[in-house]
Short mmCIF file of C-alpha atoms and ligand atoms in Angstrom, two decimals:
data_model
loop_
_atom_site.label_atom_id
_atom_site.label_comp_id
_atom_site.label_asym_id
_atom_site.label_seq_id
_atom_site.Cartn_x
_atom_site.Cartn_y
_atom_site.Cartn_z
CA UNK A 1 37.89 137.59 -46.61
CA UNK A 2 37.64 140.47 -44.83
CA UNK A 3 34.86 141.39 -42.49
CA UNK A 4 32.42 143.43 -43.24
CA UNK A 5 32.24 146.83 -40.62
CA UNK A 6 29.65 146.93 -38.37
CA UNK A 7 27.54 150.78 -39.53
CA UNK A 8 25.47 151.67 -36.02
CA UNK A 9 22.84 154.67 -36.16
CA UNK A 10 22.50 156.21 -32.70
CA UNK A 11 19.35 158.20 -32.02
CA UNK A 12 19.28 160.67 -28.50
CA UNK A 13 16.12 162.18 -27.28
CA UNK A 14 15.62 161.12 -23.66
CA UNK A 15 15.76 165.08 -22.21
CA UNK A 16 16.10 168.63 -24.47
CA UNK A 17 19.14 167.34 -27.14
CA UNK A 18 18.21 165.66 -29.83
CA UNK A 19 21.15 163.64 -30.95
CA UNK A 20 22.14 161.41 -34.22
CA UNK A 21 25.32 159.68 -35.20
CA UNK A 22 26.84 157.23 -37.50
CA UNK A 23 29.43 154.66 -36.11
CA UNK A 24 31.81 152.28 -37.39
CA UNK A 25 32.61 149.35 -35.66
CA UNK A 26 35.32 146.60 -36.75
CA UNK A 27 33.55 143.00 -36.38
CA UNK A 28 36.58 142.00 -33.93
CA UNK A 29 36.77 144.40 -31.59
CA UNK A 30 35.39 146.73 -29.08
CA UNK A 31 36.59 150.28 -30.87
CA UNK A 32 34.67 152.16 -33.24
CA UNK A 33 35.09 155.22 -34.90
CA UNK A 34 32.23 158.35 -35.31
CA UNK A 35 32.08 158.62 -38.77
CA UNK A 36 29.79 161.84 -37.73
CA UNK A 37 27.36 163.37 -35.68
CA UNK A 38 24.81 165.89 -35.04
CA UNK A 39 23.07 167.64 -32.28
CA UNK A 40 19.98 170.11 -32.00
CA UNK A 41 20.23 171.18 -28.49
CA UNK A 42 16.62 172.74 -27.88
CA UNK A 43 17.84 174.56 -24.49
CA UNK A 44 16.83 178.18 -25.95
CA UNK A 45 13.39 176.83 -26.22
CA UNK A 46 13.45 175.76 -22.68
CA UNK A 47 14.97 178.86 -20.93
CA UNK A 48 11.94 181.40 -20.49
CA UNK A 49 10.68 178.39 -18.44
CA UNK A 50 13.77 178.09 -16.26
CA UNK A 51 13.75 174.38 -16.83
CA UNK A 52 12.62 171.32 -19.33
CA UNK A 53 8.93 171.52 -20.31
CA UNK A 54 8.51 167.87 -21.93
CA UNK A 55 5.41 168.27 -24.17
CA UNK A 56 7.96 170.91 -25.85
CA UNK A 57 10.89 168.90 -26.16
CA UNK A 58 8.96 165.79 -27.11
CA UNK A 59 7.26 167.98 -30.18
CA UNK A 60 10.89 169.47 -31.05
CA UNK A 61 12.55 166.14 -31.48
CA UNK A 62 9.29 164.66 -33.81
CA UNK A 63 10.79 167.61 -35.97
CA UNK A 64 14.61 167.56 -35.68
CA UNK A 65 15.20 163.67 -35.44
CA UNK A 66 14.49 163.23 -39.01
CA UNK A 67 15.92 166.35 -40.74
CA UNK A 68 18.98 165.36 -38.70
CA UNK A 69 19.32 162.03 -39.78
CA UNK A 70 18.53 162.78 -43.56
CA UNK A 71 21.36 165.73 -43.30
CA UNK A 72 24.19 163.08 -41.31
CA UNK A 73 23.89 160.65 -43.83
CA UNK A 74 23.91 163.02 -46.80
CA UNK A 75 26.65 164.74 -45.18
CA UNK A 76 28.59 162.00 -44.63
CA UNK A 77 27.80 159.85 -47.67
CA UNK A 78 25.95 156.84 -46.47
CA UNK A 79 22.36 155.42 -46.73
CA UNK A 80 19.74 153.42 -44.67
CA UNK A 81 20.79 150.38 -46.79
CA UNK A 82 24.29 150.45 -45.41
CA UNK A 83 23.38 150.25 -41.60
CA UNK A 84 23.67 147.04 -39.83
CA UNK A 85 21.99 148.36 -36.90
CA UNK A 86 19.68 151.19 -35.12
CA UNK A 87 20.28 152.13 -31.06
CA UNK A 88 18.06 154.51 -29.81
CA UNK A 89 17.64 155.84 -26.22
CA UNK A 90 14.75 154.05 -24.25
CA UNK A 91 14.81 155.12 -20.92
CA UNK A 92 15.58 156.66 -18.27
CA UNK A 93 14.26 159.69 -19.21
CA UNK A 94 11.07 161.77 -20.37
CA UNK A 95 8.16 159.76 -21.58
CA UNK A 96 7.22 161.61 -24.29
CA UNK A 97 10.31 162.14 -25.41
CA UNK A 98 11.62 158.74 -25.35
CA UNK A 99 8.51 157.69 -27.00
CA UNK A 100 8.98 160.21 -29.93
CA UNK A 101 12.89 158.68 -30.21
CA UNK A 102 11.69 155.09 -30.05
CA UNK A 103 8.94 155.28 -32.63
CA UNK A 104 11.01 157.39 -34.98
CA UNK A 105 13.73 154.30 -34.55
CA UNK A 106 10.61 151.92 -35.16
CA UNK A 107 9.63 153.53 -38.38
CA UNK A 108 13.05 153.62 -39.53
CA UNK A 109 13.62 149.80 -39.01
CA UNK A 110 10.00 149.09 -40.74
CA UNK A 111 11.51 150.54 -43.93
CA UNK A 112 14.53 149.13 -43.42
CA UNK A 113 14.10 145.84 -41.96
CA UNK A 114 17.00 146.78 -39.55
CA UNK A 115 17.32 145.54 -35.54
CA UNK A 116 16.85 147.96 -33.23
CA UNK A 117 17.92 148.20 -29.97
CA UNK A 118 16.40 149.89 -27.06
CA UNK A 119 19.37 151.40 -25.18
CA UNK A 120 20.22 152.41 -21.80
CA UNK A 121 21.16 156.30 -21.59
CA UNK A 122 23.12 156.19 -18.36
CA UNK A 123 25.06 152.99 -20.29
CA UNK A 124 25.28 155.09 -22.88
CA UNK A 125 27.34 157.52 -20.63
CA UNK A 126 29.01 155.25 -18.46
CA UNK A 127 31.20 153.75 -21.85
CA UNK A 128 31.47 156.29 -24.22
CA UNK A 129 34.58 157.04 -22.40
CA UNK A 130 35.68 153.75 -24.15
CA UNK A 131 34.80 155.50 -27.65
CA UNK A 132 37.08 158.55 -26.26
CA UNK A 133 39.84 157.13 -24.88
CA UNK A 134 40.84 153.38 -27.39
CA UNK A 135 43.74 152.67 -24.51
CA UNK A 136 40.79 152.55 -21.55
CA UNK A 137 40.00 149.01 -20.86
CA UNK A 138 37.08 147.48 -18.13
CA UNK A 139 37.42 147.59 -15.46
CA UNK A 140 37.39 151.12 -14.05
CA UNK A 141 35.36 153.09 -11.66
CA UNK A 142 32.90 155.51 -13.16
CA UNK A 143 31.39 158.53 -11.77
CA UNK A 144 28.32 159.10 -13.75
CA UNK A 145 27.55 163.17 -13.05
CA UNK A 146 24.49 165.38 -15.10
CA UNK A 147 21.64 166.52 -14.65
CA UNK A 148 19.25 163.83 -13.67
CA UNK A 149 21.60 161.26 -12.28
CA UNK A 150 24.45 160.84 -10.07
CA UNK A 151 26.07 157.28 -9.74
CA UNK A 152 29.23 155.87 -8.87
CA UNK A 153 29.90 152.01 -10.26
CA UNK A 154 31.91 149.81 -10.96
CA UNK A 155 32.07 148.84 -14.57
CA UNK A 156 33.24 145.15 -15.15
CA UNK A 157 32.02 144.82 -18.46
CA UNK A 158 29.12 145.72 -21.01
CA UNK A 159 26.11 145.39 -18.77
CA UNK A 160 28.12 144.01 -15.44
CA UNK A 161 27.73 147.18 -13.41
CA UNK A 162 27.45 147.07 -9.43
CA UNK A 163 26.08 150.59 -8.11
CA UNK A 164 28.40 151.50 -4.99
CA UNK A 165 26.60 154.77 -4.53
CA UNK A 166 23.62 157.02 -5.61
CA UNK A 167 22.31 160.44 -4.92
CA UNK A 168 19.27 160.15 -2.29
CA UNK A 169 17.77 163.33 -3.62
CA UNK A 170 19.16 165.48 -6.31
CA UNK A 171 21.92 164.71 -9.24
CA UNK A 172 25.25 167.01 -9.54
CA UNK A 173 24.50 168.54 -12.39
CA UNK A 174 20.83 169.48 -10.77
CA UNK A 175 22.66 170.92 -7.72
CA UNK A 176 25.05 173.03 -10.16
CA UNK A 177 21.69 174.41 -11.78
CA UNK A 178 19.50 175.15 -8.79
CA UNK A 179 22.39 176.86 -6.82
CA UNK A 180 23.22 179.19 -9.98
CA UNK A 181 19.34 179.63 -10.49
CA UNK A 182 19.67 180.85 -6.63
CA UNK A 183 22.59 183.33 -7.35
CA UNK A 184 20.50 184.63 -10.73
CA UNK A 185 21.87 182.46 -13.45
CA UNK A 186 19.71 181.44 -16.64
CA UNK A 187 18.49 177.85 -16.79
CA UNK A 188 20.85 175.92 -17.31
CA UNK A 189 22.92 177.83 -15.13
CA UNK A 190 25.77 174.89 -13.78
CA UNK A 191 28.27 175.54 -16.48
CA UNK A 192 27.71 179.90 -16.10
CA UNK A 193 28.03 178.85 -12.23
CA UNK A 194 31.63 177.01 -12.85
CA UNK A 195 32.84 179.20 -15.34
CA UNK A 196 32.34 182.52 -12.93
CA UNK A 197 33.91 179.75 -10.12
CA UNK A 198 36.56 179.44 -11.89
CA UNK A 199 37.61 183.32 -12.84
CA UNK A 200 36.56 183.99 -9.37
CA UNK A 201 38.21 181.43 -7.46
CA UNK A 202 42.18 181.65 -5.59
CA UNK A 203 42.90 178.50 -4.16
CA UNK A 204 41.18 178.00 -0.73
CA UNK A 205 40.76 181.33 -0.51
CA UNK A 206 36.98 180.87 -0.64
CA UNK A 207 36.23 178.36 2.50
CA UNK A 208 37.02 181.10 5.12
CA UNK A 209 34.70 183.43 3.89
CA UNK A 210 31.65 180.81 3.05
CA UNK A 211 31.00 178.23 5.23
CA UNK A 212 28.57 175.86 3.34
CA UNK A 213 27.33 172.57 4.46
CA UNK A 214 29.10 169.41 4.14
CA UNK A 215 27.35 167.64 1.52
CA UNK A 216 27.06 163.58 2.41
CA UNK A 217 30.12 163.09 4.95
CA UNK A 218 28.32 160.31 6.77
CA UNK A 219 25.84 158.88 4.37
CA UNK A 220 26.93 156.06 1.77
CA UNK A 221 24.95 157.80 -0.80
CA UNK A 222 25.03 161.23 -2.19
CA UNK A 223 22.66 164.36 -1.05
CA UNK A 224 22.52 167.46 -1.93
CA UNK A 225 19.50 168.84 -0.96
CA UNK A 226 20.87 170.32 1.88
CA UNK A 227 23.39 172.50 0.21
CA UNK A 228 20.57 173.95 -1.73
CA UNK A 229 18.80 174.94 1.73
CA UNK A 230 22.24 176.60 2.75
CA UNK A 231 22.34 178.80 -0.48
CA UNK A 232 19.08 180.07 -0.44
CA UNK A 233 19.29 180.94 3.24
CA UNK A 234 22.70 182.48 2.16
CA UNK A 235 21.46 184.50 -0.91
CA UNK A 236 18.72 185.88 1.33
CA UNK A 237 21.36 186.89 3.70
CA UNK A 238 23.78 188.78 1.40
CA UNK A 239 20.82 190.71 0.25
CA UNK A 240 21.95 193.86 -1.60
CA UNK A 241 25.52 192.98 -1.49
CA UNK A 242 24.82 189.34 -3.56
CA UNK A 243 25.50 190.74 -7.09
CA UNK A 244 28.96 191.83 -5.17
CA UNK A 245 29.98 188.49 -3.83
CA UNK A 246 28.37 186.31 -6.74
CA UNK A 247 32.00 185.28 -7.95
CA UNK A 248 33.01 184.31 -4.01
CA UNK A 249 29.66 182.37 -3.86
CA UNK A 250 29.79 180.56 -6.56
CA UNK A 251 33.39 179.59 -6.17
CA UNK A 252 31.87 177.97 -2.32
CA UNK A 253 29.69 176.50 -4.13
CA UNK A 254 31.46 174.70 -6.91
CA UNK A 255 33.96 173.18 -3.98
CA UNK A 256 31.30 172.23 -2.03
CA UNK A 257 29.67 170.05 -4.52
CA UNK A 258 33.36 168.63 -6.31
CA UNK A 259 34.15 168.12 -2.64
CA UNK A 260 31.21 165.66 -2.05
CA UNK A 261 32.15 163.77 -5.28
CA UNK A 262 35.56 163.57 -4.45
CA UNK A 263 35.24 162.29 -1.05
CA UNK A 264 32.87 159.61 -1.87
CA UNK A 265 35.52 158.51 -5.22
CA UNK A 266 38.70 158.90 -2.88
CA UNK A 267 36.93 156.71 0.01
CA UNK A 268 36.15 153.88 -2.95
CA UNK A 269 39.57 154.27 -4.63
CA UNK A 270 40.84 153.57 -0.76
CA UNK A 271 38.76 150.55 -0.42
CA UNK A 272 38.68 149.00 -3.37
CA UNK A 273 41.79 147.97 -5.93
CA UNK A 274 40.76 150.51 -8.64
CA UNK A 275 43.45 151.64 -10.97
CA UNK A 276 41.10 153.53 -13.64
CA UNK A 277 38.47 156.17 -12.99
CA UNK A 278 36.29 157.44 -15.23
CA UNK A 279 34.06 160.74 -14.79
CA UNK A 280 31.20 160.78 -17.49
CA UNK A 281 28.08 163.26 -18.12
CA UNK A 282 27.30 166.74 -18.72
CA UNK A 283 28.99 167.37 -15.11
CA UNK A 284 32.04 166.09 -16.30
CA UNK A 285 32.93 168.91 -18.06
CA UNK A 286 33.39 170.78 -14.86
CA UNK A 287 37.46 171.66 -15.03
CA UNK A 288 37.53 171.89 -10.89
CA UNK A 289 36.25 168.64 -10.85
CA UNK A 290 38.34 167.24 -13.79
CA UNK A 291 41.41 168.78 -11.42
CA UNK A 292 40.58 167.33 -8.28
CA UNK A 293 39.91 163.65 -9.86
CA UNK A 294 43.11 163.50 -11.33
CA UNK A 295 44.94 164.07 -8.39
CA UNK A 296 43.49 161.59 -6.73
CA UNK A 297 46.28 158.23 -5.29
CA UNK A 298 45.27 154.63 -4.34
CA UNK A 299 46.01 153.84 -0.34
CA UNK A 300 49.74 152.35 -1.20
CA UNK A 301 50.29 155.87 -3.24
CA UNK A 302 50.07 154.61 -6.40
CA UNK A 303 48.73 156.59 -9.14
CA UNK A 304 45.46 156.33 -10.74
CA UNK A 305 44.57 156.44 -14.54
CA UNK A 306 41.60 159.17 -14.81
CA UNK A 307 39.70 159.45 -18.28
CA UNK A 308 36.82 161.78 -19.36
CA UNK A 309 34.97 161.70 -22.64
CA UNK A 310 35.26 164.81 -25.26
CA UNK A 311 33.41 168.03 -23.91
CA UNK A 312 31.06 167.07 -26.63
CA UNK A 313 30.58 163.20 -25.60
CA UNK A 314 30.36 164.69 -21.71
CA UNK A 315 26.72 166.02 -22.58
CA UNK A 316 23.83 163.94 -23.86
CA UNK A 317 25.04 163.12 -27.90
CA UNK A 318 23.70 160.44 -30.07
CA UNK A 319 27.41 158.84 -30.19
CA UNK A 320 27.34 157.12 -26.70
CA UNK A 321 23.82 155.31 -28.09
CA UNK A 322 25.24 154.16 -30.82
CA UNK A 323 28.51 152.92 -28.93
CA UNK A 324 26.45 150.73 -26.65
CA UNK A 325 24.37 149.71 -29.60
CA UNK A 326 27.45 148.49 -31.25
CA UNK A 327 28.89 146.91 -28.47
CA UNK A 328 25.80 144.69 -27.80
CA UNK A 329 25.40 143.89 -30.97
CA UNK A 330 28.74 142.55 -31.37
CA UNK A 331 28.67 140.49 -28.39
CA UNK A 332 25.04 139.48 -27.47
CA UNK A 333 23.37 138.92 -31.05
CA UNK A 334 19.76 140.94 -32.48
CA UNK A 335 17.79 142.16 -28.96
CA UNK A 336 14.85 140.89 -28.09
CA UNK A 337 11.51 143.01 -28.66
CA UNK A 338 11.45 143.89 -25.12
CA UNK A 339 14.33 146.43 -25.65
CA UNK A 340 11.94 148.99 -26.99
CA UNK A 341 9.85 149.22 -24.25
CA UNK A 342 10.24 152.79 -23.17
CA UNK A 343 11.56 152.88 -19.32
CA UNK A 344 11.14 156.27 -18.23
CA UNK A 345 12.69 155.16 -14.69
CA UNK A 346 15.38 152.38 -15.18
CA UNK A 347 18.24 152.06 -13.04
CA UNK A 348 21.78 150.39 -14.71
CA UNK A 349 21.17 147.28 -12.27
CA UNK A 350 17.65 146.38 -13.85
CA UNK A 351 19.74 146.21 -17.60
CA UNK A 352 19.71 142.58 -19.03
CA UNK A 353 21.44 141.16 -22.02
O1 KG4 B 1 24.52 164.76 -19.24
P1 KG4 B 1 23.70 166.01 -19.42
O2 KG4 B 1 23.77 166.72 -20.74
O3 KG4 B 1 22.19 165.77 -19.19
C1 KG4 B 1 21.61 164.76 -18.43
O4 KG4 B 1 21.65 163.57 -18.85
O5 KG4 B 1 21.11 165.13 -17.35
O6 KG4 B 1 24.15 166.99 -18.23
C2 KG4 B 1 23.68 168.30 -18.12
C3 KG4 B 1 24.11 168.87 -16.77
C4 KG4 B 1 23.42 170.18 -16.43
O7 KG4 B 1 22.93 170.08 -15.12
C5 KG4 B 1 24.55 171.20 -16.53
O8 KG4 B 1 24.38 172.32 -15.69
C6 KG4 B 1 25.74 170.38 -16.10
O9 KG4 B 1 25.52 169.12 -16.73
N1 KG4 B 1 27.01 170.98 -16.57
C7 KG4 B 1 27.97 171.43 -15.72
C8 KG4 B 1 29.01 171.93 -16.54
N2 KG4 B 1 28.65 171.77 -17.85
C9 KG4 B 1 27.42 171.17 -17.84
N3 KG4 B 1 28.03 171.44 -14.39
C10 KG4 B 1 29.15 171.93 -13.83
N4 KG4 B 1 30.18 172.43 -14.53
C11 KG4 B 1 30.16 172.46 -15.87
N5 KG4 B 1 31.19 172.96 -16.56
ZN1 ZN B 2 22.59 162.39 -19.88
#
């Protein structure tokens, strides 16, 4: 007989992208296809207030969740019936949004009788590189870079993660936004920042003319608070001449935050016997950074495997929900009702079965 497959509804709405997608899993295995998904990114809602204003996001996802999941499944042929399973985002990440995500997964299991499961959002990003990439295989290294978190971990296994470091103040992708909002960028200005970086930027060309703080030499964590201190006191500085030297700037920058992420991987990769890295969030798009990870040796010289998600699957998306939705279902059963409970503030090493 052959096994039924394993239909997973993912549902994103921790931050400002409201996210749904259909996956199919087979019953034997870890792999799973996206049959399809679809996002309402809400960040021209959020710009004239040069950053996330939650009681607006929250009230944009009670619309968009369900005209997004009635349009997926239309589009892509299938009905509630046909789902064995709802994941939906439950923390970390704005109350009210969460909330509207988790009630909206509620309602949809009432009429359905469905499980749901309450899933973690930095899990979410720390395997969907698995989805990406079917030859990646636990364990690997994963640098986990947006805009609320930076982690590096070591990923043994679905929910076996060991935290080697963490930012003290703020994330990457954070650093990337406040630095470009320094040099006059839009919110969210990290990917503008990178992309001017980039065009800007030959070779090390840039260090001699900026000298920038060393982000987190000494420290076993990350920081980057400092850098943002540095850049103001620089953009003051230029003055007149800033819109000149934007390009030169932002190329410092960029390095000086890859750099910090580098250093801290390559020190790891040194230590420990890693063979796979994996760099996963909306930070993870960055091609500099992309670059300098996969150039990056073991201490004998060996080479190491370096995977990424799809641009699409670097950002928040409904896909990586489902994914870890899938995979728990398949190996630890129906959750418990305690996986709903909304955990606006919950690290990867508080996750349980
Ligand atoms: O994963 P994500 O969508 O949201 C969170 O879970 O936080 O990441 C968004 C972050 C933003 O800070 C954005 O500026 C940054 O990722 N980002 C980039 C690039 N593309 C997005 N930062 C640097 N270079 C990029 N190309
Ligand atoms: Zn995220």
């Amino acid at each position: 007989m052959v096994a039924r497959p394993i239909l997973i509804l993912g549902i994103e709405s921790s931050c400002d992208e409201s996210g749904v997608a259909l996956l199919e899993f087979s019953a034997d295995s870890n792999r799973a296809r996206v049959i399809g998904e679809k996002l309402y990114t809400q960040i021209s809602i959020h710009q004239e207030y040069g950053g996330v204003v939650p009681e607006l996001a929250a009230r944009e996802h009670l619309t968009a969740l369900p005209l997004l999941t009635d349009a997926l499944l239309k589009e892509v042929g299938y009905s509630l019936s046909q789902l064995s399973a709802i994941a939906v985002t439950s923390g970390p990440g704005l109350k009210g949004c969460l909330m509207v995500g988790v009630d909206f997964a509620r309602g949809l299991a009432l009429a359905t009788e469905l499980p749901v499961f309450g899933v973690n959002h930095i899990e979410g990003h720390c395997l969907v590189p698995m989805l990406d990439n079917p030859e990646l295989t636990f364990p690997y290294l994963a640098l986990v870079v947006s805009g609320g978190h930076t982690e590096l971990l070591a990923v043994r296994g679905v929910s076996e993660y060991e935290i080697i470091a963490r930012t003290g103040d703020d994330a990457a992708g954070e650093a990337f936004d406040k630095s470009a909002n320094l040099l006059g960028f839009g919110y969210p200005g990290g990917a503008k920042l990178a992309k001017l970086a980039d065009a800007t930027r030959s070779d090390a060309e840039w260090s001699t003319k900026y000298q920038l703080p060393k982000v987190m030499r000494e420290q076993s964590g990350f920081s980057f608070s400092g850098l943002k201190t540095a850049i103001s006191l620089l953009v003051k500085r230029e003055g007149e001449s800033l819109s000149t030297r934007r390009g030169e700037i932002a190329a410092a920058i960029q390095e000086s935050i890859i750099e910090a992420l580098v250093d801290k991987v390559t020190q790891v990769v040194q230590e420990r016997d890693i063979s796979r890295i994996v760099v996963t969030g909306g930070v993870a798009a960055n091609r500099r950074l992309r670059e300098r990870i996969g150039q990056l040796s073991t201490a004998d010289g060996s080479g190491v495997r370096t995977f990424f998600p799809t641009l699409a699957h670097c950002t928040d998306n409904a896909a990586m929900i489902a994914y870890v939705g899938g995979l728990r279902f398949t190996r630890f059963g129906i959750p418990s009702k305690e996986s709903l409970k909304i955990r606006p503030r919950w690290g990867l090493e508080e996750l349980s079965v």
